[in-house]
mmCIF file of C-alpha atoms in Angstrom:
data_model
loop_
_atom_site.group_PDB
_atom_site.id
_atom_site.type_symbol
_atom_site.label_atom_id
_atom_site.label_comp_id
_atom_site.label_asym_id
_atom_site.label_seq_id
_atom_site.Cartn_x
_atom_site.Cartn_y
_atom_site.Cartn_z
ATOM 1 C CA MET A 3 -25.712 -26.919 -13.563
ATOM 2 C CA ASN A 4 -24.664 -23.735 -11.707
ATOM 3 C CA SER A 5 -24.186 -25.758 -8.520
ATOM 4 C CA GLU A 6 -21.943 -28.203 -10.345
ATOM 5 C CA LEU A 7 -19.847 -25.401 -11.808
ATOM 6 C CA SER A 8 -19.447 -23.623 -8.470
ATOM 7 C CA SER A 9 -18.200 -26.811 -6.819
ATOM 8 C CA GLN A 10 -15.664 -27.643 -9.522
ATOM 9 C CA GLN A 11 -12.110 -28.006 -8.243
ATOM 10 C CA ILE A 12 -8.950 -27.143 -10.136
ATOM 11 C CA GLN A 13 -8.014 -30.805 -10.351
ATOM 12 C CA ASP A 14 -11.305 -31.398 -12.199
ATOM 13 C CA ILE A 15 -10.398 -29.106 -15.116
ATOM 14 C CA GLY A 16 -6.588 -29.280 -15.057
ATOM 15 C CA GLU A 17 -3.956 -26.687 -15.882
ATOM 16 C CA GLN A 18 -5.126 -25.924 -19.408
ATOM 17 C CA GLY A 19 -8.733 -25.659 -18.309
ATOM 18 C CA LEU A 20 -7.796 -23.177 -15.598
ATOM 19 C CA LEU A 21 -5.589 -21.166 -17.951
ATOM 20 C CA GLU A 22 -8.483 -20.868 -20.382
ATOM 21 C CA ARG A 23 -10.672 -19.489 -17.576
ATOM 22 C CA LEU A 24 -8.047 -16.998 -16.390
ATOM 23 C CA GLN A 25 -7.171 -15.677 -19.842
ATOM 24 C CA ARG A 26 -10.571 -14.000 -19.850
ATOM 25 C CA PHE A 27 -9.162 -11.518 -17.333
ATOM 26 C CA CYS A 28 -6.249 -10.536 -19.608
ATOM 27 C CA PRO A 29 -6.079 -8.351 -22.756
ATOM 28 C CA PRO A 30 -6.165 -10.797 -25.703
ATOM 29 C CA GLU A 31 -3.741 -8.659 -27.721
ATOM 30 C CA ILE A 32 -1.008 -9.042 -25.044
ATOM 31 C CA ILE A 33 -1.250 -12.637 -23.847
ATOM 32 C CA GLY A 34 -0.726 -15.853 -25.793
ATOM 33 C CA ASP A 35 3.048 -15.889 -26.333
ATOM 34 C CA ASP A 36 5.933 -16.956 -24.113
ATOM 35 C CA ALA A 37 6.176 -13.435 -22.678
ATOM 36 C CA ALA A 38 4.301 -10.159 -22.771
ATOM 37 C CA VAL A 39 5.646 -7.138 -24.639
ATOM 38 C CA LEU A 40 5.089 -3.817 -22.870
ATOM 39 C CA VAL A 41 5.841 -0.450 -24.424
ATOM 40 C CA THR A 42 7.291 2.292 -22.248
ATOM 41 C CA ALA A 43 7.064 5.985 -23.038
ATOM 42 C CA SER A 44 10.113 7.709 -24.485
ATOM 43 C CA GLU A 45 12.943 8.399 -21.992
ATOM 44 C CA GLN A 46 11.097 6.773 -19.078
ATOM 45 C CA SER A 47 12.708 4.239 -16.765
ATOM 46 C CA LEU A 48 11.147 0.849 -16.093
ATOM 47 C CA VAL A 49 10.170 0.195 -12.459
ATOM 48 C CA VAL A 50 9.643 -3.398 -11.298
ATOM 49 C CA THR A 51 8.338 -4.657 -7.950
ATOM 50 C CA THR A 52 7.284 -8.085 -6.638
ATOM 51 C CA ASP A 53 5.126 -9.127 -3.688
ATOM 52 C CA VAL A 54 4.485 -12.677 -2.503
ATOM 53 C CA LEU A 55 1.319 -13.393 -0.513
ATOM 54 C CA VAL A 56 0.633 -16.642 1.327
ATOM 55 C CA ASP A 57 -2.683 -18.013 2.564
ATOM 56 C CA GLY A 58 -2.826 -17.771 6.346
ATOM 57 C CA VAL A 59 -0.117 -15.087 6.462
ATOM 58 C CA HIS A 60 -1.348 -12.302 4.181
ATOM 59 C CA PHE A 61 -4.973 -13.285 3.654
ATOM 60 C CA SER A 62 -7.533 -15.599 5.171
ATOM 61 C CA ASN A 63 -11.101 -16.683 4.498
ATOM 62 C CA LEU A 64 -11.871 -15.358 7.985
ATOM 63 C CA THR A 65 -11.171 -11.765 6.985
ATOM 64 C CA THR A 66 -11.154 -11.521 3.199
ATOM 65 C CA SER A 67 -13.307 -12.805 0.378
ATOM 66 C CA PRO A 68 -11.490 -14.009 -2.755
ATOM 67 C CA GLU A 69 -12.373 -10.694 -4.401
ATOM 68 C CA ASP A 70 -10.903 -8.749 -1.480
ATOM 69 C CA ALA A 71 -7.744 -10.878 -1.463
ATOM 70 C CA GLY A 72 -7.306 -10.148 -5.163
ATOM 71 C CA TRP A 73 -7.913 -6.426 -4.717
ATOM 72 C CA ARG A 74 -5.432 -6.211 -1.821
ATOM 73 C CA ALA A 75 -2.782 -8.114 -3.755
ATOM 74 C CA ALA A 76 -3.040 -5.787 -6.752
ATOM 75 C CA ALA A 77 -3.240 -2.690 -4.547
ATOM 76 C CA ALA A 78 -0.065 -3.631 -2.666
ATOM 77 C CA ASN A 79 1.932 -3.731 -5.883
ATOM 78 C CA LEU A 80 0.418 -0.542 -7.292
ATOM 79 C CA SER A 81 1.245 1.154 -3.997
ATOM 80 C CA ASP A 82 4.904 0.166 -4.396
ATOM 81 C CA LEU A 83 4.917 1.758 -7.844
ATOM 82 C CA ALA A 84 3.340 4.921 -6.462
ATOM 83 C CA ALA A 85 6.008 5.021 -3.755
ATOM 84 C CA MET A 86 8.642 5.133 -6.516
ATOM 85 C CA GLY A 87 6.810 7.877 -8.416
ATOM 86 C CA ALA A 88 5.863 5.467 -11.195
ATOM 87 C CA SER A 89 2.660 4.983 -13.155
ATOM 88 C CA PRO A 90 1.602 1.334 -13.767
ATOM 89 C CA LEU A 91 1.996 -0.553 -17.050
ATOM 90 C CA GLY A 92 0.726 -3.994 -16.025
ATOM 91 C CA ILE A 93 1.166 -6.917 -13.671
ATOM 92 C CA THR A 94 1.956 -10.618 -13.951
ATOM 93 C CA VAL A 95 0.494 -13.159 -11.554
ATOM 94 C CA GLY A 96 2.209 -16.324 -10.327
ATOM 95 C CA LEU A 97 -0.289 -18.587 -8.591
ATOM 96 C CA GLY A 98 0.452 -21.708 -6.567
ATOM 97 C CA LEU A 99 -2.656 -23.744 -5.721
ATOM 98 C CA PRO A 100 -3.671 -27.044 -4.131
ATOM 99 C CA GLY A 101 -5.744 -29.119 -6.524
ATOM 100 C CA GLU A 102 -8.699 -29.034 -4.119
ATOM 101 C CA VAL A 103 -9.213 -25.275 -4.469
ATOM 102 C CA ARG A 104 -12.475 -24.426 -6.211
ATOM 103 C CA VAL A 105 -12.271 -22.918 -9.673
ATOM 104 C CA SER A 106 -14.804 -20.285 -8.634
ATOM 105 C CA TRP A 107 -12.473 -19.134 -5.826
ATOM 106 C CA VAL A 108 -9.667 -18.498 -8.317
ATOM 107 C CA GLU A 109 -11.999 -16.687 -10.724
ATOM 108 C CA ARG A 110 -13.233 -14.468 -7.894
ATOM 109 C CA LEU A 111 -9.614 -13.758 -6.905
ATOM 110 C CA TYR A 112 -8.863 -12.586 -10.436
ATOM 111 C CA GLN A 113 -12.074 -10.570 -10.483
ATOM 112 C CA GLY A 114 -10.876 -8.661 -7.421
ATOM 113 C CA MET A 115 -7.485 -7.995 -8.987
ATOM 114 C CA THR A 116 -9.128 -6.810 -12.185
ATOM 115 C CA GLU A 117 -11.501 -4.466 -10.339
ATOM 116 C CA CYS A 118 -8.549 -2.779 -8.636
ATOM 117 C CA LEU A 119 -6.412 -2.588 -11.777
ATOM 118 C CA GLN A 120 -9.200 -1.187 -13.963
ATOM 119 C CA LYS A 121 -9.426 1.838 -11.700
ATOM 120 C CA TYR A 122 -5.873 2.693 -12.769
ATOM 121 C CA ASN A 123 -6.135 1.615 -16.429
ATOM 122 C CA THR A 124 -3.883 -1.390 -15.788
ATOM 123 C CA SER A 125 -4.162 -5.036 -16.791
ATOM 124 C CA ILE A 126 -2.937 -8.516 -15.969
ATOM 125 C CA VAL A 127 -0.485 -9.178 -18.801
ATOM 126 C CA GLY A 128 0.624 -12.717 -17.992
ATOM 127 C CA GLY A 129 1.709 -15.122 -15.277
ATOM 128 C CA ASP A 130 1.989 -18.775 -14.347
ATOM 129 C CA ILE A 131 0.097 -21.396 -12.344
ATOM 130 C CA VAL A 132 1.546 -24.367 -10.473
ATOM 131 C CA ARG A 133 0.407 -27.015 -8.019
ATOM 132 C CA SER A 134 1.332 -26.105 -4.438
ATOM 133 C CA PRO A 135 0.493 -27.445 -0.955
ATOM 134 C CA VAL A 136 -0.568 -23.935 0.090
ATOM 135 C CA THR A 137 -2.218 -21.130 -1.870
ATOM 136 C CA THR A 138 0.463 -18.620 -2.827
ATOM 137 C CA LEU A 139 0.143 -15.485 -4.918
ATOM 138 C CA ALA A 140 3.222 -13.782 -6.401
ATOM 139 C CA ILE A 141 2.606 -10.560 -8.307
ATOM 140 C CA THR A 142 5.167 -8.596 -10.275
ATOM 141 C CA ALA A 143 4.137 -5.083 -11.271
ATOM 142 C CA PHE A 144 5.711 -2.965 -13.980
ATOM 143 C CA GLY A 145 5.650 0.809 -14.092
ATOM 144 C CA GLN A 146 7.388 3.739 -15.726
ATOM 145 C CA VAL A 147 8.749 7.040 -14.470
ATOM 146 C CA LEU A 148 10.904 9.850 -15.759
ATOM 147 C CA PRO A 149 14.395 9.459 -14.230
ATOM 148 C CA ASN A 150 14.224 12.896 -12.605
ATOM 149 C CA ARG A 151 10.967 11.976 -10.847
ATOM 150 C CA ILE A 152 12.066 8.740 -9.192
ATOM 151 C CA ILE A 153 11.246 8.771 -5.474
ATOM 152 C CA ARG A 154 13.869 6.994 -3.365
ATOM 153 C CA ARG A 155 14.178 6.216 0.324
ATOM 154 C CA SER A 156 17.733 7.572 0.325
ATOM 155 C CA ALA A 157 16.918 11.172 -0.670
ATOM 156 C CA ALA A 158 15.830 12.662 2.686
ATOM 157 C CA VAL A 159 17.690 15.827 3.699
ATOM 158 C CA VAL A 160 17.987 17.403 7.145
ATOM 159 C CA GLY A 161 15.277 20.047 7.442
ATOM 160 C CA TYR A 162 12.811 18.315 5.138
ATOM 161 C CA ALA A 163 9.227 17.971 6.359
ATOM 162 C CA ILE A 164 7.630 14.525 6.628
ATOM 163 C CA VAL A 165 4.233 14.267 4.950
ATOM 164 C CA VAL A 166 1.669 11.473 5.102
ATOM 165 C CA THR A 167 -1.015 11.440 2.441
ATOM 166 C CA GLY A 168 -3.814 10.112 4.661
ATOM 167 C CA VAL A 169 -4.953 8.686 7.978
ATOM 168 C CA HIS A 170 -3.223 5.700 9.573
ATOM 169 C CA GLY A 171 -4.539 2.854 11.664
ATOM 170 C CA ALA A 172 -7.786 2.247 9.792
ATOM 171 C CA SER A 173 -6.685 -1.014 8.182
ATOM 172 C CA LYS A 174 -5.505 -2.466 11.485
ATOM 173 C CA ALA A 175 -8.791 -1.448 13.097
ATOM 174 C CA GLY A 176 -10.733 -3.111 10.293
ATOM 175 C CA LEU A 177 -8.752 -6.315 10.718
ATOM 176 C CA GLU A 178 -9.402 -6.361 14.463
ATOM 177 C CA LEU A 179 -13.125 -5.899 13.864
ATOM 178 C CA LEU A 180 -13.142 -8.852 11.471
ATOM 179 C CA LEU A 181 -11.217 -11.056 13.897
ATOM 180 C CA HIS A 182 -13.142 -9.869 16.972
ATOM 181 C CA PRO A 183 -16.679 -8.831 15.977
ATOM 182 C CA GLU A 184 -17.554 -8.053 19.596
ATOM 183 C CA LEU A 185 -15.424 -4.876 19.324
ATOM 184 C CA LYS A 186 -18.119 -3.236 17.196
ATOM 185 C CA GLN A 187 -20.451 -2.548 20.137
ATOM 186 C CA ASP A 188 -19.322 1.081 20.505
ATOM 187 C CA LEU A 189 -19.375 1.788 16.777
ATOM 188 C CA LYS A 190 -22.097 2.875 14.387
ATOM 189 C CA ASP A 191 -22.659 0.557 11.440
ATOM 190 C CA ALA A 192 -21.205 3.130 9.023
ATOM 191 C CA GLU A 193 -18.071 3.506 11.147
ATOM 192 C CA ARG A 194 -17.532 -0.237 11.344
ATOM 193 C CA THR A 195 -18.118 -0.621 7.606
ATOM 194 C CA ALA A 196 -15.620 2.146 6.773
ATOM 195 C CA LEU A 197 -12.857 0.593 8.873
ATOM 196 C CA ILE A 198 -13.402 -2.874 7.429
ATOM 197 C CA HIS A 199 -13.453 -1.412 3.923
ATOM 198 C CA ALA A 200 -10.102 0.262 4.638
ATOM 199 C CA HIS A 201 -8.656 -3.175 5.374
ATOM 200 C CA GLN A 202 -10.297 -5.144 2.588
ATOM 201 C CA ARG A 203 -10.134 -2.544 -0.198
ATOM 202 C CA PRO A 204 -7.088 -0.284 0.348
ATOM 203 C CA GLN A 205 -6.502 2.463 -2.212
ATOM 204 C CA PRO A 206 -2.980 2.833 -3.665
ATOM 205 C CA ARG A 207 -2.169 6.537 -3.755
ATOM 206 C CA LEU A 208 -1.313 6.865 -7.429
ATOM 207 C CA ASP A 209 -3.615 9.894 -7.394
ATOM 208 C CA VAL A 210 -1.003 11.804 -5.375
ATOM 209 C CA LEU A 211 1.628 11.762 -8.126
ATOM 210 C CA PRO A 212 0.094 14.270 -10.596
ATOM 211 C CA ILE A 213 -0.450 16.680 -7.709
ATOM 212 C CA LEU A 214 3.111 16.190 -6.509
ATOM 213 C CA TRP A 215 4.611 16.838 -9.953
ATOM 214 C CA LYS A 216 2.485 19.956 -10.389
ATOM 215 C CA ILE A 217 3.762 21.345 -7.085
ATOM 216 C CA LEU A 218 7.382 20.394 -7.696
ATOM 217 C CA THR A 219 7.725 21.585 -11.302
ATOM 218 C CA PRO A 220 8.219 25.310 -10.522
ATOM 219 C CA ASN A 221 10.754 24.296 -7.866
ATOM 220 C CA SER A 222 12.780 21.818 -9.927
ATOM 221 C CA CYS A 223 16.304 21.835 -8.608
ATOM 222 C CA THR A 224 19.047 19.278 -8.200
ATOM 223 C CA ASP A 225 20.426 20.981 -5.125
ATOM 224 C CA ALA A 226 17.787 21.321 -2.390
ATOM 225 C CA ILE A 227 19.929 23.624 -0.280
ATOM 226 C CA ASN A 228 21.445 26.026 -2.809
ATOM 227 C CA ARG A 229 18.673 25.786 -5.435
ATOM 228 C CA VAL A 230 21.055 24.942 -8.285
ATOM 229 C CA CYS A 231 18.636 24.325 -11.155
ATOM 230 C CA THR A 232 18.847 22.950 -14.658
ATOM 231 C CA PRO A 233 16.027 22.755 -17.236
ATOM 232 C CA ASN A 234 15.383 19.025 -16.872
ATOM 233 C CA SER A 235 16.235 18.602 -13.208
ATOM 234 C CA GLN A 236 13.816 17.705 -10.461
ATOM 235 C CA LEU A 237 14.030 18.394 -6.760
ATOM 236 C CA SER A 238 14.906 15.124 -5.026
ATOM 237 C CA ILE A 239 12.305 13.903 -2.564
ATOM 238 C CA ALA A 240 12.359 10.806 -0.389
ATOM 239 C CA GLY A 241 9.519 8.432 0.236
ATOM 240 C CA MET A 242 7.960 4.996 0.444
ATOM 241 C CA ASP A 243 4.540 3.594 1.213
ATOM 242 C CA SER A 244 3.313 2.696 4.680
ATOM 243 C CA SER A 245 2.182 -0.853 3.907
ATOM 244 C CA ASP A 246 4.392 -2.219 6.694
ATOM 245 C CA GLY A 247 3.413 0.532 9.122
ATOM 246 C CA LEU A 248 4.056 4.249 9.476
ATOM 247 C CA ALA A 249 6.925 3.762 11.932
ATOM 248 C CA ASP A 250 8.557 1.242 9.607
ATOM 249 C CA ALA A 251 8.362 3.632 6.646
ATOM 250 C CA ILE A 252 9.980 6.533 8.476
ATOM 251 C CA ILE A 253 12.687 4.359 10.011
ATOM 252 C CA GLN A 254 13.498 2.809 6.624
ATOM 253 C CA ILE A 255 13.742 6.240 4.971
ATOM 254 C CA CYS A 256 15.997 7.531 7.742
ATOM 255 C CA ARG A 257 18.274 4.488 7.572
ATOM 256 C CA ALA A 258 18.619 4.751 3.800
ATOM 257 C CA SER A 259 19.272 8.515 3.962
ATOM 258 C CA GLY A 260 21.611 8.467 6.979
ATOM 259 C CA VAL A 261 19.420 10.859 8.957
ATOM 260 C CA GLY A 262 17.039 10.914 11.919
ATOM 261 C CA ALA A 263 13.542 12.299 12.453
ATOM 262 C CA VAL A 264 11.302 13.892 15.048
ATOM 263 C CA LEU A 265 7.588 13.134 14.799
ATOM 264 C CA GLU A 266 4.872 15.050 16.605
ATOM 265 C CA ARG A 267 2.423 12.497 17.985
ATOM 266 C CA ARG A 268 -0.566 14.861 17.876
ATOM 267 C CA GLN A 269 -0.031 15.581 14.172
ATOM 268 C CA ILE A 270 -0.356 11.945 13.050
ATOM 269 C CA PRO A 271 -3.768 11.763 11.327
ATOM 270 C CA LEU A 272 -6.094 9.104 12.726
ATOM 271 C CA PRO A 273 -9.607 8.047 11.699
ATOM 272 C CA LYS A 274 -12.156 10.232 13.491
ATOM 273 C CA THR A 275 -13.797 7.071 14.810
ATOM 274 C CA PHE A 276 -10.768 6.461 17.034
ATOM 275 C CA ASN A 277 -11.618 9.537 19.132
ATOM 276 C CA HIS A 278 -14.525 7.804 20.880
ATOM 277 C CA TRP A 279 -13.593 4.161 20.317
ATOM 278 C CA LEU A 280 -9.951 3.553 21.235
ATOM 279 C CA PRO A 281 -7.678 4.716 24.055
ATOM 280 C CA GLN A 282 -5.053 7.191 22.846
ATOM 281 C CA GLU A 283 -2.140 4.807 23.186
ATOM 282 C CA GLN A 284 -3.888 1.989 21.326
ATOM 283 C CA ALA A 285 -4.944 4.358 18.550
ATOM 284 C CA LEU A 286 -1.362 5.532 18.169
ATOM 285 C CA GLU A 287 -0.077 1.949 18.146
ATOM 286 C CA TYR A 288 -2.505 1.073 15.346
ATOM 287 C CA ALA A 289 -1.278 4.096 13.370
ATOM 288 C CA LEU A 290 2.437 3.488 13.878
ATOM 289 C CA TYR A 291 2.623 -0.286 13.703
ATOM 290 C CA GLY A 292 -0.674 -1.612 12.308
ATOM 291 C CA GLY A 293 0.391 -1.473 8.661
ATOM 292 C CA GLU A 294 -1.483 -1.960 5.381
ATOM 293 C CA ASP A 295 -2.768 1.594 5.150
ATOM 294 C CA PHE A 296 -0.976 2.026 1.775
ATOM 295 C CA GLU A 297 -0.522 5.763 2.177
ATOM 296 C CA LEU A 298 2.624 7.524 0.948
ATOM 297 C CA VAL A 299 5.209 8.891 3.357
ATOM 298 C CA LEU A 300 7.132 11.693 1.632
ATOM 299 C CA CYS A 301 10.013 13.906 2.732
ATOM 300 C CA LEU A 302 10.431 17.257 0.985
ATOM 301 C CA PRO A 303 11.140 20.956 1.731
ATOM 302 C CA GLN A 304 8.770 22.642 4.150
ATOM 303 C CA GLU A 305 7.101 25.063 1.737
ATOM 304 C CA LEU A 306 6.441 22.313 -0.774
ATOM 305 C CA ALA A 307 5.147 20.018 1.960
ATOM 306 C CA LEU A 308 2.644 22.682 3.009
ATOM 307 C CA ALA A 309 1.465 23.076 -0.578
ATOM 308 C CA LEU A 310 1.080 19.312 -1.015
ATOM 309 C CA VAL A 311 -0.952 18.920 2.170
ATOM 310 C CA GLN A 312 -3.180 21.818 1.145
ATOM 311 C CA HIS A 313 -3.837 20.245 -2.253
ATOM 312 C CA LEU A 314 -4.501 16.761 -0.830
ATOM 313 C CA GLY A 315 -6.910 18.019 1.800
ATOM 314 C CA GLU A 316 -8.402 16.073 4.718
ATOM 315 C CA GLY A 317 -6.215 13.284 6.084
ATOM 316 C CA ALA A 318 -2.930 14.582 4.703
ATOM 317 C CA ALA A 319 -0.580 16.125 7.252
ATOM 318 C CA ILE A 320 2.952 17.177 8.061
ATOM 319 C CA ILE A 321 3.864 14.935 10.988
ATOM 320 C CA GLY A 322 7.493 15.845 11.641
ATOM 321 C CA ASN A 323 10.883 16.786 10.301
ATOM 322 C CA ILE A 324 14.106 15.141 9.189
ATOM 323 C CA THR A 325 16.964 15.737 11.619
ATOM 324 C CA SER A 326 20.671 14.999 11.888
ATOM 325 C CA GLY A 327 21.777 11.832 13.646
ATOM 326 C CA SER A 328 20.024 8.489 13.327
ATOM 327 C CA THR A 329 17.302 8.453 15.994
ATOM 328 C CA VAL A 330 13.616 8.495 15.074
ATOM 329 C CA LEU A 331 11.863 10.183 17.980
ATOM 330 C CA LEU A 332 8.160 10.463 18.769
ATOM 331 C CA HIS A 333 7.628 13.785 20.561
ATOM 332 C CA ASP A 334 4.696 15.368 22.379
ATOM 333 C CA GLU A 335 4.781 19.153 22.158
ATOM 334 C CA GLN A 336 2.347 19.367 25.084
ATOM 335 C CA LYS A 337 4.734 17.244 27.168
ATOM 336 C CA LYS A 338 1.948 15.025 28.497
ATOM 337 C CA PHE A 339 3.776 11.981 27.154
ATOM 338 C CA PRO A 340 7.530 11.331 27.353
ATOM 339 C CA SER A 341 9.495 11.244 24.113
ATOM 340 C CA GLN A 342 9.793 7.762 22.649
ATOM 341 C CA VAL A 343 12.383 6.249 20.315
ATOM 342 C CA LEU A 344 10.662 4.321 17.522
ATOM 343 C CA ASN A 345 11.987 0.969 16.362
ATOM 344 C CA LEU A 346 10.964 -1.928 14.143
ATOM 345 C CA SER A 347 10.483 -4.497 16.893
ATOM 346 C CA GLN A 348 6.778 -3.688 17.377
ATOM 347 C CA GLY A 349 5.824 -3.938 13.715
ATOM 348 C CA PHE A 350 5.291 -7.068 11.640
ATOM 349 C CA GLN A 351 8.488 -8.716 10.474
ATOM 350 C CA HIS A 352 8.692 -12.039 8.656
ATOM 351 C CA PHE A 353 10.583 -14.774 10.545
ATOM 352 C CA ASN A 354 10.206 -13.086 13.927
ATOM 353 C CA SER A 355 9.185 -15.557 16.624
#
């Protein structure tokens, strides 16, 4: 009987049969109508973000189990909310599937999403399923944030420090180990496992937000330069997540803010494993362009940046400063490497040949 159930395909149970299975992963008091009703806290703004993931582009059976694919999909959307300063309210899931996909695969996908969401007291509150020639997953996440705490890419100011909330390059390393198992020969089992886990089970940094608000509250000002303060104001900070790569995040912030940046290459935090496993240049490339680390990249005044890094602890670091102009420069204070202008051409971009 168990064997028969595990081999069932979606076309064997149909749309209604699949919906009945998937509703088990949703709060019964929210689902069941034409739309979900979510309640936001008083005076908070609604934050909405959508990610589309396609089989063979964003996930693959070669590198991710259904549970891992589900976790990564949920984590990507929660990370976008964190990058806006928002706390999550719920997600909806749009799923396109070939009829030949096994029901158990879809249930395991939802199990992975649920495991990630439960960690942040969030639920799947609705969605849709359709027949599709390729497996496609479209998630929309909803969050809320006080208007004076919204984090935007366009708020960077010359003189601000650039903070990353954790190490970069681990996810890319984990992916390479999954695609090329022979690379593990110079790694301990625990090191290999940690890097693969970083790729398959990334952690959205929603935990950073309470710490950030605690640090910023005594310094709440609308004018970062002249410290013009009002009771309900909040110091503007810039930021986004590094899901598309650290270089991409900093370049996008600088473009939106009309500023430049100087990064110190030796301050970019890397996994300790890289020290004895990868050449320096390859390690740096993984960190800058590998992507999917889901850390936050934040720009804020120097003294507040120092306090944030101290509170976050190991992995967090100030990696540079916002400058005038428009160039994003990678600098080596020891002058062993020439300065390098960062650009988006080395990172992943959809539709690039």
